[in-house]
Amino acid sequence: MSKPLTDQEKRKQISVRGLAGVENVADLKTNFNRHLHFTLVKDRNVATKRDYYFALAHTVRDHLVGRWIRTQQHYYEKDPKRVYYLSLEFYMGRTLQNTMVNLALENACDEAIYQVKTYLQIFQDGGTGTCFLDSMATLGLAAYGYGIRYEFGIFNQKIVNGWQAEEADDWLRYGNPWEKARPEYMRPVHFYGRVEHHPDGVKWVDTQVVLALPYDTPVPGYRNNIVNTMRLWSAKAPCEFHLKDFNVGGYIQAVLDKNLAENISRVLYPNDNFFEGKELRLKQEYFVVAATLQDIIRRFKASKFGSTEVVLAIKFCPSLERWPIDLFQNLLPRHLEIIYEINRRHLERITALYPGDYDRLRRMSLIEECGQKKINMAHLCIVGSHAVNGVAQIHSDIIKDTVFKDFYEVDPQKFQNKTNGITPRRWLVMCNPGLAEVIAEVKIGEDYIRDLSQLKNLLKFVDDDALIRDIAKVKQENKLKFAVHLEEQYKVKINPNSMFDVQVKRIHEYKRQLLNCLHIITLYNRIKKEPNKAWTPRTIMIGGKAAPGYHTAKMIIKLITAIGEVVNNDSVVGDRLKVIYLENYRVTLAEKVIPASDLSEQISTAGTEASGTGNMKFMLNGALTIGTMDGANVEMAEEAGEENLFIFGMRVKDVEALDQKGYDAMEYYNRIPELKQVMDQISGGFFSPGEPDLFKDIVKMLMHHDRFKVFADYEDYIKCQEKVSALYKNTKEWTKMVIHNIAGCGKFSSDRTIAQYAREIWGMEPSLEKIAAPDDPR
Ligand SMILES: *Cc1c(COP(=O)(O)O)cnc(C)c1O
């Protein structure tokens, strides 16, 4: 038997087939050694793994530089329309591997690294928002990502005695080889102060200034020689900060106070889908916008023809942000005046359209008057924007007839849909080279990496035994590898022949990890009741971070780990049911667990998940979905055929009908004996021996004020899980269904999403053309 290929060997097979510039291995090796020596100032006796990583990163980065400069020169010469994508959540991804894949360098690096007898480990993580940047570069758009260079990104999660503990993520401690500081483009951002009205104009005076210092990171397209820029701003106190009030001893204090100004880029707020009205957060938002707009105007003025058209794409969460007027008045007094003026004109227009309809005026105002006065940022955004879009069809439909109904009535043409997507480079080629190779090699060539709609060609081979066998084999290899990883990292043993049933995403009531918990306990009770039945073995893995201030989410984590304690240590159950909490779920862990998953849990209450992207990652990696008709699940079912997903539960209209009628959780509890048993176990301390009250808040919520109606979907979910278990026993039929799913993934490429934004909103034409490689191809 031949030795199985490593992941790098598999990706190498893809890249050698006509795509790679053949890179000079000896040259790479020389440069690697040069960086180890001159950049890191180390020799082989003292170099650590991290030094080797940095030496390789610098070596690979050198290959980007020529293309990066070339691309920016090309934009300067051609002066195309620019697109600026602003997000508060840009975050460095696994730049090294991504660069190697996109530049087709992995092959050569692999050789070079092998020859110098080191091995590499990836030290960096992160990556949300980067799908769009990858697609914009791949589609040849002159795009810039703008965000904040947080000193501390999303916290690291530790599980201690079953509870979440947070640790700061000091990712810049060892430096970042991918970024380049650009102090020459530093911009001032003003806060506080007061407004003076003079006959000749308005002045915003006595402000406090914070400097925005940009750091640039390259964003390479997929094998097209294009390298765009992600520019992240870091807050820096000006040298004269507070020094004007110094007296005796004041100088020291003033220098110490510089930290305060620099707090703006200190830390990413870890809330997900939750608005917390903290001044520092508003400062962060204004900081990135003010610095970015100045940068855009500078570039516009310096442009060759001065004709540059500009598009701003801003991501915001509908109806989430409502800033108290007092806070805004203090921080940005002049902007508040301008918002009042925008509101005056906006309401004047609405009054003309609907004379006397005061209730409508109140609903549509940018200023909410009830209780504490607040600015509704979503309303401001709609009024100021040329287009507004939801991120899945169902989401776009819902916002049109609920939160933004009034706005839709006056400007229907503004409202659009752009269903989210994921980049197939990171979420297939990088994380699952075995599957990428089977798809490319066996049947359809490798153009699908740039044009994911070609995956539909797999349908011709859905009954092909060789393909079925190869797809099942790759999955089994990925599962084994993940099992080894878990055992090495966390000392937990799992059965690689069991179904890997996975729910990984932020912990949130609306995502309904609790519904999953109810299923686990039900399964456990059933196995205990009939221990000799042929149960389909499952390893149920749940992972995700809870916002540090979200009590219920943290209790949910504790409940999951407590259930695991009981289930995993029950000898009657054995390895037919295991419950694993995946600690510190993040992009690097997603890249490992998703390719190893059989079943993807996408079980939010219908109408609550805007789109989801995790659902798409699983589908592309050959997992089947158990899910509700929510977010992008609806379109996944449309693309793959509803019979190829396990769809259950209430539709949006059922949820609405239940709201009309009044949701009564106790009715389900009293009617469904298995549900009653499960709830009685949780509330009776079965999973918290010695501490029966531990989960009382969760129990009370589920029974009496559950906004997400977990019990209403319980019965249908359990039945649907029975179908999943039954099908899993038939590997061939299961795998055929997987092929239908992979073949239906074309729509979920972020290339499609970005192409639609470009054509339908930005007025730009995407292109898969390459630009010329730099003369010196190093
Ligand atoms: C894709 C991804 C998400 C989003 O998952 P959903 O299931 O869509 O909520 C969250 N976290 C990480 C690390 C991801 O990679």
mmCIF file of N, CA and C and ligand atoms in Angstrom, residues 427 504-505 511 585-587 590 602 609 612-615 617, ligand 1:
data_model
loop_
_atom_site.group_PDB
_atom_site.id
_atom_site.type_symbol
_atom_site.label_atom_id
_atom_site.label_comp_id
_atom_site.label_asym_id
_atom_site.label_seq_id
_atom_site.Cartn_x
_atom_site.Cartn_y
_atom_site.Cartn_z
ATOM 1 N N TRP A 427 -11.833 27.868 1.508
ATOM 2 C CA TRP A 427 -12.764 26.891 2.077
ATOM 3 C C TRP A 427 -12.877 25.600 1.281
ATOM 4 N N VAL A 504 -20.798 24.299 14.887
ATOM 5 C CA VAL A 504 -19.783 25.283 15.278
ATOM 6 C C VAL A 504 -20.181 26.650 14.757
ATOM 7 N N LYS A 505 -20.272 27.605 15.624
ATOM 8 C CA LYS A 505 -20.683 28.974 15.329
ATOM 9 C C LYS A 505 -20.738 29.706 16.651
ATOM 10 N N LYS A 511 -29.376 30.776 17.540
ATOM 11 C CA LYS A 511 -28.765 29.677 16.777
ATOM 12 C C LYS A 511 -29.166 28.307 17.352
ATOM 13 N N TYR A 585 -13.142 27.905 19.121
ATOM 14 C CA TYR A 585 -13.500 27.822 17.705
ATOM 15 C C TYR A 585 -13.122 29.118 16.990
ATOM 16 N N ARG A 586 -12.366 28.985 15.930
ATOM 17 C CA ARG A 586 -11.853 30.117 15.158
ATOM 18 C C ARG A 586 -11.554 29.619 13.756
ATOM 19 N N VAL A 587 -11.082 30.481 12.865
ATOM 20 C CA VAL A 587 -10.950 30.064 11.470
ATOM 21 C C VAL A 587 -10.035 28.839 11.322
ATOM 22 N N ALA A 590 -11.963 25.892 12.256
ATOM 23 C CA ALA A 590 -12.997 25.648 11.238
ATOM 24 C C ALA A 590 -12.387 24.913 10.044
ATOM 25 N N GLN A 602 -27.625 23.445 11.254
ATOM 26 C CA GLN A 602 -27.970 24.843 10.918
ATOM 27 C C GLN A 602 -29.420 25.061 11.332
ATOM 28 N N GLU A 609 -31.690 33.988 11.278
ATOM 29 C CA GLU A 609 -30.312 33.992 10.753
ATOM 30 C C GLU A 609 -30.328 34.729 9.415
ATOM 31 N N GLY A 612 -25.919 33.284 7.248
ATOM 32 C CA GLY A 612 -25.005 32.229 7.657
ATOM 33 C C GLY A 612 -24.012 32.015 6.529
ATOM 34 N N THR A 613 -22.787 31.663 6.903
ATOM 35 C CA THR A 613 -21.795 31.258 5.896
ATOM 36 C C THR A 613 -21.217 29.908 6.285
ATOM 37 N N GLY A 614 -21.317 29.575 7.581
ATOM 38 C CA GLY A 614 -20.872 28.257 8.032
ATOM 39 C C GLY A 614 -21.612 27.173 7.258
ATOM 40 N N ASN A 615 -22.916 27.353 7.097
ATOM 41 C CA ASN A 615 -23.721 26.393 6.336
ATOM 42 C C ASN A 615 -23.110 26.091 4.961
ATOM 43 N N LYS A 617 -19.896 26.529 4.021
ATOM 44 C CA LYS A 617 -18.582 25.877 4.155
ATOM 45 C C LYS A 617 -18.745 24.368 4.306
HETATM 46 C C1 LIG B 1 -17.756 30.816 8.967
HETATM 47 C C2 LIG B 1 -17.455 31.127 10.372
HETATM 48 C C3 LIG B 1 -18.456 31.641 11.205
HETATM 49 C C4 LIG B 1 -19.875 31.878 10.743
HETATM 50 O O1 LIG B 1 -20.616 30.706 11.020
HETATM 51 P P1 LIG B 1 -22.216 30.690 10.973
HETATM 52 O O2 LIG B 1 -22.553 29.251 11.117
HETATM 53 O O3 LIG B 1 -22.592 31.227 9.634
HETATM 54 O O4 LIG B 1 -22.693 31.508 12.097
HETATM 55 C C5 LIG B 1 -18.134 31.911 12.523
HETATM 56 N N1 LIG B 1 -16.886 31.685 13.008
HETATM 57 C C6 LIG B 1 -15.921 31.180 12.234
HETATM 58 C C7 LIG B 1 -14.576 30.937 12.830
HETATM 59 C C8 LIG B 1 -16.159 30.877 10.898
HETATM 60 O O5 LIG B 1 -15.165 30.376 10.147
#
